[in-house]
CSV table of C-alpha atoms in Angstrom, one decimal:
chain,number,residue,atom,x,y,z
A,1,MET,CA,-139.7,-125.3,-47.6
A,2,GLU,CA,-141.3,-121.9,-48.0
A,3,GLU,CA,-140.8,-122.1,-51.8
A,4,ASN,CA,-142.1,-125.6,-52.2
A,5,GLU,CA,-145.7,-125.1,-50.7
A,6,SER,CA,-147.4,-127.0,-53.5
A,7,ILE,CA,-145.5,-130.2,-52.7
A,8,LYS,CA,-145.2,-129.9,-48.9
A,9,LYS,CA,-147.6,-132.9,-48.4
A,10,ASN,CA,-144.9,-135.2,-49.9
A,11,TYR,CA,-142.3,-134.3,-47.2
A,12,VAL,CA,-141.6,-136.3,-44.1
A,13,PRO,CA,-139.0,-135.6,-41.4
A,14,GLY,CA,-135.5,-136.6,-42.6
A,15,LEU,CA,-136.3,-136.3,-46.3
A,16,LYS,CA,-133.6,-134.6,-48.4
A,17,VAL,CA,-134.8,-131.5,-50.2
A,18,GLY,CA,-133.3,-129.7,-53.2
A,19,LYS,CA,-132.7,-126.1,-52.0
A,20,SER,CA,-130.8,-124.6,-54.8
A,21,GLY,CA,-129.7,-125.1,-58.4
A,22,LEU,CA,-131.1,-127.9,-60.5
A,23,GLU,CA,-132.2,-129.9,-57.5
A,24,LYS,CA,-134.5,-127.1,-56.5
A,25,THR,CA,-135.8,-126.5,-60.0
A,26,PHE,CA,-136.7,-130.1,-60.6
A,27,GLU,CA,-137.7,-130.9,-57.0
A,28,LYS,CA,-141.2,-131.9,-58.0
A,29,ASP,CA,-139.8,-134.5,-60.5
A,30,LEU,CA,-137.1,-135.8,-58.2
A,31,ILE,CA,-139.1,-136.1,-54.9
A,32,GLY,CA,-141.7,-138.6,-56.1
A,33,THR,CA,-144.6,-139.4,-53.8
A,34,ASN,CA,-144.7,-141.1,-50.4
A,35,GLY,CA,-146.2,-144.5,-49.9
A,36,VAL,CA,-148.8,-144.6,-47.1
A,37,GLN,CA,-150.1,-147.5,-45.0
A,38,ARG,CA,-152.9,-147.0,-42.6
A,39,TYR,CA,-153.7,-149.6,-39.8
A,40,GLU,CA,-156.4,-150.0,-37.2
A,41,VAL,CA,-154.7,-150.5,-33.8
A,42,ASN,CA,-155.9,-151.4,-30.4
A,43,ALA,CA,-155.5,-149.5,-27.1
A,44,TYR,CA,-151.9,-150.9,-26.8
A,45,GLY,CA,-150.9,-149.7,-30.3
A,46,LYS,CA,-150.9,-153.2,-31.7
A,47,ARG,CA,-151.9,-153.5,-35.4
A,48,ILE,CA,-155.2,-155.3,-35.9
A,49,LYS,CA,-155.8,-154.9,-39.6
A,50,GLN,CA,-154.6,-152.8,-42.5
A,51,LEU,CA,-157.1,-150.2,-43.7
A,52,ASP,CA,-155.5,-149.1,-46.9
A,53,HIS,CA,-152.2,-149.0,-48.7
A,54,THR,CA,-151.1,-146.4,-51.2
A,55,VAL,CA,-148.0,-147.3,-53.1
A,56,GLY,CA,-145.3,-144.6,-53.3
A,57,LYS,CA,-144.0,-143.4,-56.6
A,58,LYS,CA,-140.2,-143.2,-57.1
A,59,GLY,CA,-138.9,-139.8,-58.2
A,60,LYS,CA,-137.7,-139.4,-61.8
A,61,ASN,CA,-134.0,-139.7,-62.8
A,62,ILE,CA,-132.7,-136.6,-64.5
A,63,THR,CA,-129.6,-136.9,-66.6
A,64,LEU,CA,-127.4,-133.9,-67.3
A,65,THR,CA,-125.5,-133.1,-70.5
A,66,VAL,CA,-122.5,-132.2,-68.4
A,67,ASP,CA,-119.4,-134.4,-68.9
A,68,ALA,CA,-118.2,-135.2,-65.4
A,69,GLU,CA,-114.5,-135.6,-66.5
A,70,ILE,CA,-114.5,-132.1,-68.1
A,71,GLN,CA,-116.4,-130.6,-65.2
A,72,LYS,CA,-113.7,-132.1,-62.8
A,73,PHE,CA,-110.9,-130.7,-65.0
A,74,ALA,CA,-112.5,-127.3,-64.9
A,75,ASN,CA,-112.7,-127.6,-61.1
A,76,ASP,CA,-109.1,-128.7,-60.7
A,77,ILE,CA,-107.6,-126.0,-63.1
A,78,LEU,CA,-109.4,-123.2,-61.3
A,79,ILE,CA,-108.5,-124.2,-57.7
A,80,GLY,CA,-107.2,-121.1,-55.9
A,81,LYS,CA,-108.8,-118.8,-58.5
A,82,SER,CA,-112.1,-117.0,-58.7
A,83,GLY,CA,-113.6,-117.5,-62.1
A,84,SER,CA,-115.7,-119.6,-64.5
A,85,ILE,CA,-115.4,-122.1,-67.3
A,86,SER,CA,-118.3,-122.9,-69.7
A,87,VAL,CA,-118.2,-125.4,-72.6
A,88,MET,CA,-121.1,-125.8,-75.1
A,89,ASP,CA,-121.8,-127.9,-78.2
A,90,ILE,CA,-122.3,-125.3,-80.9
A,91,TYR,CA,-125.0,-127.2,-82.7
A,92,THR,CA,-127.1,-129.1,-80.1
A,93,GLY,CA,-126.6,-126.5,-77.4
A,94,GLU,CA,-125.7,-129.1,-74.9
A,95,ILE,CA,-123.7,-127.7,-72.0
A,96,VAL,CA,-120.7,-129.9,-71.5
A,97,ALA,CA,-119.2,-128.1,-68.5
A,98,LEU,CA,-120.4,-125.2,-66.3
A,99,HIS,CA,-118.1,-124.5,-63.5
A,100,SER,CA,-117.9,-121.6,-61.0
A,101,SER,CA,-114.9,-121.2,-58.8
A,102,PRO,CA,-114.4,-121.4,-55.9
A,103,SER,CA,-117.0,-123.9,-55.0
A,104,PHE,CA,-118.0,-125.4,-51.7
A,105,ASP,CA,-118.9,-128.8,-50.3
A,106,PRO,CA,-122.8,-129.1,-50.3
A,107,ASN,CA,-122.6,-132.1,-48.0
A,108,LEU,CA,-121.7,-129.6,-45.2
A,109,PHE,CA,-125.4,-128.6,-45.3
A,110,LEU,CA,-126.9,-132.1,-45.0
A,111,HIS,CA,-127.2,-132.2,-41.3
A,112,GLY,CA,-126.8,-128.6,-40.5
A,113,ILE,CA,-123.7,-126.6,-41.2
A,114,SER,CA,-121.5,-125.5,-38.3
A,115,ASN,CA,-121.1,-121.8,-37.6
A,116,LYS,CA,-117.4,-122.1,-38.3
A,117,ASP,CA,-117.9,-123.6,-41.8
A,118,TRP,CA,-120.7,-121.2,-42.6
A,119,LYS,CA,-118.5,-118.2,-41.7
A,120,LEU,CA,-115.7,-119.5,-43.9
A,121,ILE,CA,-118.0,-119.8,-46.9
A,122,ARG,CA,-119.9,-116.6,-46.3
A,123,GLU,CA,-116.8,-114.4,-45.7
A,124,ASN,CA,-114.6,-115.9,-48.4
A,125,PRO,CA,-113.7,-112.9,-50.6
A,126,LEU,CA,-113.7,-115.1,-53.7
A,127,LYS,CA,-117.5,-115.5,-53.2
A,128,PRO,CA,-118.1,-119.3,-53.4
A,129,LEU,CA,-121.9,-118.8,-53.0
A,130,LEU,CA,-122.1,-116.9,-56.3
A,131,ASN,CA,-122.6,-119.1,-59.3
A,132,LYS,CA,-120.4,-117.0,-61.6
A,133,THR,CA,-121.3,-118.8,-64.8
A,134,ILE,CA,-124.9,-117.6,-64.7
A,135,SER,CA,-125.0,-114.9,-62.1
A,136,GLY,CA,-121.6,-113.2,-62.4
A,137,LEU,CA,-121.8,-110.0,-64.5
A,138,TYR,CA,-118.7,-108.8,-66.3
A,139,SER,CA,-117.7,-106.3,-68.8
A,140,PRO,CA,-116.8,-108.5,-71.8
A,141,GLY,CA,-113.7,-106.5,-72.8
A,142,SER,CA,-112.3,-107.3,-76.2
A,143,THR,CA,-114.3,-110.6,-76.4
A,144,ILE,CA,-117.1,-108.3,-77.8
A,145,LYS,CA,-114.9,-107.2,-80.7
A,146,PRO,CA,-116.0,-110.1,-83.1
A,147,ILE,CA,-119.6,-109.1,-82.6
A,148,VAL,CA,-118.8,-105.4,-83.1
A,149,ALA,CA,-116.9,-106.3,-86.3
A,150,LEU,CA,-119.8,-108.5,-87.5
A,151,SER,CA,-122.4,-105.8,-86.8
A,152,ALA,CA,-120.4,-103.2,-88.7
A,153,LEU,CA,-120.0,-105.5,-91.7
A,154,GLU,CA,-123.7,-106.5,-91.6
A,155,ASN,CA,-124.7,-102.9,-91.5
A,156,ASP,CA,-122.3,-101.9,-94.3
A,157,VAL,CA,-120.6,-99.1,-92.2
A,158,ILE,CA,-117.1,-100.5,-92.8
A,159,SER,CA,-115.4,-103.0,-95.2
A,160,PRO,CA,-112.7,-105.5,-94.3
A,161,ASN,CA,-110.2,-103.3,-96.1
A,162,MET,CA,-110.9,-100.1,-94.1
A,163,LYS,CA,-107.7,-98.9,-92.6
A,164,VAL,CA,-107.3,-96.9,-89.4
A,165,LYS,CA,-104.0,-95.5,-88.1
A,166,CYS,CA,-103.5,-96.4,-84.4
A,167,THR,CA,-101.1,-94.1,-82.6
A,168,GLY,CA,-102.0,-95.5,-79.1
A,169,LYS,CA,-104.8,-93.0,-78.4
A,170,ILE,CA,-107.4,-90.8,-80.0
A,171,GLU,CA,-108.9,-87.4,-78.9
A,172,LEU,CA,-112.6,-86.9,-79.1
A,173,TYR,CA,-114.4,-83.8,-77.7
A,174,GLY,CA,-111.7,-83.1,-75.1
A,175,HIS,CA,-111.5,-86.7,-74.0
A,176,THR,CA,-108.6,-89.1,-74.6
A,177,TYR,CA,-109.3,-92.8,-75.4
A,178,HIS,CA,-106.4,-95.1,-75.2
A,179,CYS,CA,-105.4,-98.3,-77.0
A,180,TRP,CA,-104.0,-101.0,-74.9
A,181,LYS,CA,-100.7,-100.7,-76.9
A,182,GLU,CA,-99.2,-97.5,-75.7
A,183,LYS,CA,-97.3,-96.6,-78.9
A,184,GLY,CA,-100.0,-97.9,-81.2
A,185,HIS,CA,-100.3,-100.6,-83.8
A,186,GLY,CA,-99.8,-98.3,-86.9
A,187,TYR,CA,-102.2,-98.9,-89.8
A,188,MET,CA,-104.7,-101.6,-89.2
A,189,ASP,CA,-107.3,-103.3,-91.4
A,190,LEU,CA,-110.2,-105.2,-89.8
A,191,ARG,CA,-108.7,-108.6,-89.7
A,192,ASN,CA,-105.5,-107.4,-88.1
A,193,ALA,CA,-107.5,-105.2,-85.7
A,194,ILE,CA,-109.3,-108.4,-84.5
A,195,LYS,CA,-106.1,-110.4,-84.5
A,196,GLN,CA,-104.1,-107.8,-82.5
A,197,SER,CA,-107.2,-106.4,-80.6
A,198,CYS,CA,-106.6,-102.8,-81.6
A,199,ASP,CA,-108.8,-100.6,-79.5
A,200,THR,CA,-108.3,-97.6,-81.7
A,201,TYR,CA,-109.7,-99.4,-84.7
A,202,PHE,CA,-112.8,-100.4,-82.7
A,203,TYR,CA,-113.3,-96.9,-81.4
A,204,GLU,CA,-113.7,-95.8,-85.0
A,205,THR,CA,-115.8,-98.8,-86.0
A,206,SER,CA,-118.2,-98.4,-83.1
A,207,ARG,CA,-118.4,-94.6,-83.8
A,208,ARG,CA,-119.6,-95.4,-87.3
A,209,LEU,CA,-121.8,-98.2,-86.2
A,210,GLY,CA,-123.6,-96.6,-83.3
A,211,VAL,CA,-124.7,-98.3,-80.1
A,212,ASP,CA,-128.3,-99.1,-81.2
A,213,ARG,CA,-127.2,-101.2,-84.2
A,214,LEU,CA,-124.6,-103.0,-82.0
A,215,ASN,CA,-127.4,-103.7,-79.5
A,216,VAL,CA,-129.4,-105.5,-82.2
A,217,THR,CA,-126.6,-107.8,-83.3
A,218,ALA,CA,-125.3,-108.5,-79.8
A,219,THR,CA,-128.8,-109.4,-78.6
A,220,LYS,CA,-129.4,-111.7,-81.6
A,221,PHE,CA,-126.2,-113.6,-80.7
A,222,GLY,CA,-127.1,-114.2,-77.1
A,223,LEU,CA,-126.3,-111.2,-75.0
A,224,GLY,CA,-128.7,-109.3,-72.8
A,225,HIS,CA,-131.1,-112.2,-72.0
A,226,LYS,CA,-131.1,-115.4,-70.0
A,227,VAL,CA,-129.7,-118.5,-71.7
A,228,LEU,CA,-131.4,-121.4,-69.9
A,229,ASN,CA,-135.0,-120.3,-69.9
A,230,GLY,CA,-135.5,-120.0,-66.2
A,231,ILE,CA,-134.0,-123.4,-65.1
A,232,PHE,CA,-131.8,-121.5,-62.7
A,233,LYS,CA,-133.8,-118.9,-60.7
A,234,ASN,CA,-130.7,-116.8,-60.0
A,235,GLU,CA,-129.5,-116.6,-63.7
A,236,LYS,CA,-128.9,-112.9,-64.7
A,237,LYS,CA,-129.9,-111.4,-68.0
A,238,GLY,CA,-127.0,-109.0,-68.2
A,239,LEU,CA,-127.2,-105.7,-70.1
A,240,VAL,CA,-126.6,-104.6,-73.7
A,241,PRO,CA,-127.1,-100.8,-73.6
A,242,SER,CA,-128.9,-98.7,-76.1
A,243,THR,CA,-129.9,-95.0,-76.3
A,244,LYS,CA,-133.4,-95.9,-75.3
A,245,TRP,CA,-132.2,-97.9,-72.3
A,246,LYS,CA,-130.1,-95.1,-70.9
A,247,LYS,CA,-132.9,-92.5,-71.3
A,248,ASN,CA,-135.5,-94.8,-69.6
A,249,ASN,CA,-133.3,-96.0,-66.8
A,250,LEU,CA,-130.9,-93.1,-66.1
A,251,GLY,CA,-132.9,-90.2,-67.4
A,252,ARG,CA,-130.0,-88.9,-69.5
A,253,GLY,CA,-129.1,-88.9,-73.2
A,254,TRP,CA,-126.5,-91.1,-74.7
A,255,VAL,CA,-123.1,-89.6,-75.5
A,256,LEU,CA,-120.7,-90.6,-78.2
A,257,GLY,CA,-117.9,-91.5,-75.8
A,258,GLU,CA,-120.1,-94.2,-74.3
A,259,THR,CA,-120.4,-95.8,-77.8
A,260,LEU,CA,-116.7,-96.0,-78.1
A,261,LEU,CA,-116.4,-97.7,-74.7
A,262,THR,CA,-119.1,-100.1,-75.5
A,263,GLY,CA,-117.3,-101.0,-78.7
A,264,ILE,CA,-114.3,-102.3,-76.7
A,265,GLY,CA,-116.6,-104.1,-74.2
A,266,GLN,CA,-116.4,-101.5,-71.4
A,267,GLY,CA,-118.9,-99.0,-70.0
A,268,TYR,CA,-122.5,-100.1,-69.3
A,269,ILE,CA,-122.4,-103.5,-71.1
A,270,GLN,CA,-122.5,-106.5,-68.8
A,271,THR,CA,-122.5,-110.2,-69.7
A,272,THR,CA,-122.4,-113.6,-67.9
A,273,PRO,CA,-119.8,-116.2,-68.8
A,274,LEU,CA,-122.6,-118.5,-70.2
A,275,GLN,CA,-123.8,-115.7,-72.5
A,276,LEU,CA,-120.3,-115.3,-73.9
A,277,CYS,CA,-120.1,-119.0,-74.5
A,278,LEU,CA,-123.5,-118.9,-76.4
A,279,MET,CA,-122.4,-115.9,-78.4
A,280,THR,CA,-119.2,-117.8,-79.4
A,281,ALA,CA,-121.2,-120.9,-80.3
A,282,GLN,CA,-123.6,-119.1,-82.5
A,283,LEU,CA,-120.7,-117.5,-84.4
A,284,ALA,CA,-118.9,-120.8,-84.7
A,285,ASN,CA,-121.8,-122.7,-86.1
A,286,GLY,CA,-122.0,-120.3,-89.0
A,287,GLY,CA,-124.5,-117.8,-87.5
A,288,PHE,CA,-127.5,-119.8,-86.4
A,289,LYS,CA,-129.7,-119.6,-83.3
A,290,ILE,CA,-129.4,-122.6,-81.0
A,291,HIS,CA,-131.2,-123.6,-77.9
A,292,PRO,CA,-128.8,-124.3,-74.9
A,293,ARG,CA,-129.8,-127.1,-72.6
A,294,ILE,CA,-128.4,-128.9,-69.6
A,295,ILE,CA,-130.9,-131.8,-69.3
A,296,LEU,CA,-130.4,-134.8,-71.6
A,297,ASP,CA,-133.5,-135.7,-73.5
A,298,LYS,CA,-133.7,-138.1,-76.4
A,299,SER,CA,-136.6,-136.1,-77.9
A,300,TYR,CA,-134.1,-133.4,-78.9
A,301,GLU,CA,-132.6,-133.3,-82.4
A,302,ASP,CA,-129.2,-134.7,-82.9
A,303,TYR,CA,-126.2,-133.0,-84.6
A,304,GLU,CA,-126.9,-134.3,-88.1
A,305,THR,CA,-130.6,-133.3,-88.0
A,306,ILE,CA,-129.7,-129.8,-86.7
A,307,LYS,CA,-127.0,-129.3,-89.4
A,308,ASN,CA,-129.5,-130.3,-92.1
A,309,LYS,CA,-132.2,-127.9,-90.8
A,310,MET,CA,-129.6,-125.1,-90.8
A,311,SER,CA,-128.8,-125.8,-94.4
A,312,GLN,CA,-132.6,-125.9,-95.2
A,313,ASN,CA,-133.0,-122.5,-93.6
A,314,ILE,CA,-130.3,-121.0,-95.9
A,315,ALA,CA,-131.8,-122.7,-99.0
A,316,GLU,CA,-135.3,-121.3,-98.1
A,317,ARG,CA,-134.0,-117.8,-97.6
A,318,GLU,CA,-132.2,-118.0,-101.0
A,319,ASP,CA,-135.5,-119.1,-102.5
A,320,ILE,CA,-137.2,-116.1,-101.0
A,321,GLN,CA,-134.6,-113.8,-102.3
A,322,MET,CA,-135.0,-115.3,-105.8
A,323,GLY,CA,-138.8,-114.9,-105.5
A,324,LEU,CA,-139.5,-118.6,-105.4
A,325,ILE,CA,-141.3,-118.4,-102.0
A,326,PRO,CA,-143.6,-115.5,-101.1
A,327,THR,CA,-142.1,-113.1,-98.6
A,328,SER,CA,-145.3,-113.2,-96.7
A,329,ASP,CA,-144.7,-116.8,-95.6
A,330,GLU,CA,-144.4,-116.3,-91.9
A,331,SER,CA,-143.2,-119.9,-91.2
A,332,ILE,CA,-140.1,-119.2,-93.3
A,333,ASN,CA,-139.4,-115.7,-92.0
A,334,SER,CA,-140.1,-116.1,-88.3
A,335,SER,CA,-137.1,-115.4,-86.1
A,336,GLU,CA,-138.6,-117.8,-83.6
A,337,LYS,CA,-138.2,-120.8,-85.9
A,338,LYS,CA,-135.7,-123.4,-85.0
A,339,TYR,CA,-132.1,-122.7,-85.9
A,340,SER,CA,-133.1,-119.4,-87.4
A,341,ILE,CA,-130.4,-117.4,-89.4
A,342,LEU,CA,-128.8,-114.6,-87.4
A,343,PHE,CA,-126.8,-113.0,-90.2
A,344,ARG,CA,-127.5,-111.0,-93.4
A,345,ASN,CA,-124.5,-112.2,-95.3
A,346,GLN,CA,-122.8,-115.4,-94.1
A,347,GLU,CA,-119.5,-114.3,-95.6
A,348,ASN,CA,-119.3,-111.7,-92.8
A,349,VAL,CA,-119.5,-114.5,-90.2
A,350,LYS,CA,-116.8,-116.5,-92.0
A,351,PHE,CA,-114.6,-113.4,-92.0
A,352,VAL,CA,-114.9,-112.9,-88.3
A,353,LEU,CA,-114.2,-116.6,-87.5
A,354,GLU,CA,-111.1,-116.5,-89.7
A,355,ALA,CA,-109.8,-113.4,-88.0
A,356,MET,CA,-110.3,-115.2,-84.7
A,357,PHE,CA,-108.1,-118.0,-86.1
A,358,GLY,CA,-105.4,-115.4,-86.8
A,359,SER,CA,-105.7,-114.0,-83.2
A,360,THR,CA,-104.8,-117.5,-81.9
A,361,ASN,CA,-102.6,-119.1,-84.6
A,362,GLU,CA,-100.6,-116.3,-86.2
A,363,VAL,CA,-97.6,-114.2,-85.1
A,364,PHE,CA,-98.8,-111.0,-83.3
A,365,GLY,CA,-102.1,-112.6,-82.4
A,366,THR,CA,-103.0,-111.9,-78.8
A,367,SER,CA,-103.3,-115.6,-77.9
A,368,TYR,CA,-100.5,-116.9,-80.2
A,369,ARG,CA,-98.6,-118.3,-77.2
A,370,SER,CA,-101.5,-120.6,-76.5
A,371,ARG,CA,-101.9,-122.0,-80.0
A,372,ILE,CA,-102.0,-125.7,-80.8
A,373,GLU,CA,-100.4,-126.7,-84.1
A,374,ASP,CA,-102.0,-130.2,-84.2
A,375,LYS,CA,-105.0,-129.8,-86.5
A,376,LYS,CA,-107.0,-132.3,-84.4
A,377,TYR,CA,-107.0,-129.8,-81.4
A,378,GLN,CA,-106.4,-126.5,-83.2
A,379,PHE,CA,-108.8,-123.8,-82.0
A,380,ALA,CA,-109.6,-120.1,-82.7
A,381,GLY,CA,-110.4,-117.5,-80.1
A,382,LYS,CA,-110.4,-113.9,-78.8
A,383,THR,CA,-108.8,-112.6,-75.7
A,384,GLY,CA,-110.4,-110.0,-73.4
A,385,THR,CA,-109.3,-107.8,-70.6
A,386,SER,CA,-112.0,-106.2,-68.5
A,387,GLN,CA,-111.1,-103.2,-66.4
A,388,VAL,CA,-112.5,-103.0,-62.9
A,389,LYS,CA,-111.4,-99.5,-62.2
A,390,ARG,CA,-110.7,-96.3,-64.2
A,391,ILE,CA,-107.1,-96.1,-65.3
A,392,THR,CA,-105.7,-92.7,-64.4
A,393,GLU,CA,-102.8,-90.9,-66.0
A,394,ARG,CA,-100.9,-91.6,-62.8
A,395,ASP,CA,-101.5,-95.3,-63.3
A,396,ARG,CA,-100.2,-95.1,-66.9
A,397,GLU,CA,-97.1,-93.3,-65.8
A,398,LEU,CA,-96.4,-95.9,-63.1
A,399,ASP,CA,-96.9,-98.8,-65.5
A,400,LEU,CA,-97.0,-101.3,-62.7
A,401,ARG,CA,-96.6,-105.1,-63.2
A,402,ILE,CA,-99.7,-107.1,-62.3
A,403,GLU,CA,-98.2,-108.4,-59.1
A,404,GLN,CA,-97.6,-104.8,-57.9
A,405,ILE,CA,-101.3,-103.9,-58.3
A,406,PRO,CA,-103.7,-104.7,-55.4
A,407,TYR,CA,-105.7,-107.9,-56.2
A,408,LYS,CA,-109.1,-106.2,-56.3
A,409,GLU,CA,-107.9,-103.5,-58.7
A,410,ARG,CA,-106.5,-106.0,-61.3
A,411,ASP,CA,-108.3,-106.5,-64.6
A,412,HIS,CA,-110.4,-109.5,-65.2
A,413,ALA,CA,-109.0,-112.0,-67.7
A,414,LEU,CA,-111.4,-113.4,-70.4
A,415,TYR,CA,-111.2,-115.7,-73.3
A,416,ILE,CA,-113.7,-117.1,-75.8
A,417,ALA,CA,-112.9,-119.8,-78.4
A,418,TYR,CA,-114.2,-122.5,-80.7
A,419,GLY,CA,-112.7,-125.7,-82.0
A,420,PRO,CA,-111.6,-127.8,-83.7
A,421,TYR,CA,-111.0,-125.0,-86.2
A,422,LYS,CA,-111.5,-127.0,-89.4
A,423,ASN,CA,-114.7,-128.7,-88.2
A,424,PRO,CA,-116.0,-126.7,-85.2
A,425,ARG,CA,-118.1,-128.5,-82.6
A,426,TYR,CA,-117.5,-126.8,-79.2
A,427,ALA,CA,-117.3,-123.2,-77.8
A,428,VAL,CA,-115.8,-122.2,-74.5
A,429,SER,CA,-115.7,-119.1,-72.4
A,430,ILE,CA,-113.2,-118.6,-69.6
A,431,ILE,CA,-113.1,-115.8,-67.0
A,432,ILE,CA,-110.5,-115.4,-64.3
A,433,GLU,CA,-111.5,-112.6,-61.9
A,434,HIS,CA,-108.6,-110.2,-61.4
A,435,GLY,CA,-106.4,-112.4,-63.6
A,436,GLY,CA,-104.9,-109.4,-65.3
A,437,SER,CA,-104.8,-110.4,-68.9
A,438,GLY,CA,-106.8,-112.7,-71.1
A,439,SER,CA,-103.7,-113.7,-73.2
A,440,ARG,CA,-101.6,-114.6,-70.1
A,441,THR,CA,-104.1,-116.1,-67.8
A,442,ALA,CA,-107.3,-117.3,-69.6
A,443,ALA,CA,-106.1,-118.4,-73.0
A,444,PRO,CA,-103.5,-121.0,-71.6
A,445,ILE,CA,-106.4,-122.7,-69.8
A,446,ALA,CA,-108.3,-123.0,-73.1
A,447,LYS,CA,-105.3,-124.8,-74.6
A,448,LYS,CA,-105.5,-127.5,-72.0
A,449,LEU,CA,-109.3,-127.6,-72.0
A,450,PHE,CA,-109.7,-128.1,-75.8
A,451,LYS,CA,-107.4,-131.2,-75.8
A,452,LEU,CA,-109.6,-132.9,-73.2
A,453,VAL,CA,-112.9,-131.8,-74.7
A,454,ILE,CA,-112.0,-133.1,-78.2
A,455,ASP,CA,-110.5,-136.3,-76.9
A,456,ARG,CA,-113.7,-137.0,-75.0
A,457,HIS,CA,-116.0,-136.3,-77.9
A,458,GLU,CA,-116.5,-139.9,-79.1
A,459,ILE,CA,-116.6,-141.2,-75.6
A,460,ARG,CA,-119.3,-138.7,-74.6
A,461,GLU,CA,-121.4,-139.6,-77.7
A,462,LYS,CA,-121.3,-143.3,-76.8
A,463,ILE,CA,-122.3,-142.5,-73.2
A,464,LYS,CA,-125.1,-140.3,-74.4
A,465,GLN,CA,-126.5,-143.1,-76.6
A,466,LYS,CA,-126.4,-145.5,-73.7
A,467,GLU,CA,-128.2,-143.0,-71.5
A,468,PHE,CA,-130.9,-142.6,-74.1
A,469,GLN,CA,-131.8,-146.3,-73.6
A,470,THR,CA,-132.7,-145.7,-70.0
A,471,ILE,CA,-134.5,-142.3,-70.3
């Protein structure tokens, strides 16, 4: 109640109150107002006459964009795991699923939770009280590589044909930086480096790019700031580091080795699963800014309208470049305009998306085992493995299997993807805490998830149109 002072007068004993999540955010809309009847009574409490009557007002209905069937699937497939699944429409920004695991039964709190149940929830090492989709902060691992590649291409510091020889490690100023493939990948170009997730290639790419230019691109594509505009009070903004950030916050200068680590999604960089989903969506739609939402509202633009506006934005920019529109026209150039262009050259975005296809659908791709050959369901993605502890030389010598490593020391498994490949409509991000490997643990979930998401597309659109009639 302490955070709902402005509407305290509407509460009466026994009334259910939204204390967290969307119910808390939209409490004022959901609660309505109480009806009041005042009577004159005699000394025995018997009503004599009615003095006044104020009719109560029913609270509003709020409809979510979340698909209950996909949300349930996300819940079921993550049972026994600690992690997150996010699904988003890459054009409308509608959130189709947003699940954090493990969860808990909120009904336990309705009439006062028992000490036993509260202790089980609070002491669960998998942290059911943490909404991992919006509040969990993770190193993105190799899921950042598409953005690193795009940033390097956009800034003309590399070309797709640039080759780097990977021997499994590089030496820099007395420090050794390892590739995940111990004996190396050999000579790699950019497409193969994305496809096979070659760390050595991205060490060199990030060295040429620099952390500040990477910061600009990553921020544009959704990292480093909240996704849902304050709807969830506990949503975290994450961190995309820069030289200025380190100086201001840690009082020390940036060093080159930190750039290399950032380029493979380690070090200071921290992201939420929902940010990774938005990043993937804004790549998959061709490189346009979208506005994620979780509340269904018929006033928002539909898919066709949004696609047309994106095309108009490209046409307007081409007119500017040809001198047909003055460059001083702020309405055209504003980065705050709807569905603004996030790229300098769209061919760079297309290149990265095609390389992600190779990562999933071609031999030697890191998620090749999770591919779907049916074009209806075919998707493209990028694996990620996020270290939770520093790997020592002793660890490398032991070369332990995942089941031999203590649970809390195992890497997090990540996967981002979009599909269907030929006509993209959805983006997903999956994180399995201490899952060991994105290719083994997270990508197989995406394979099952995309089949359901795509099968339910038309059903969901029909349900949405029906809901619009009642909003």
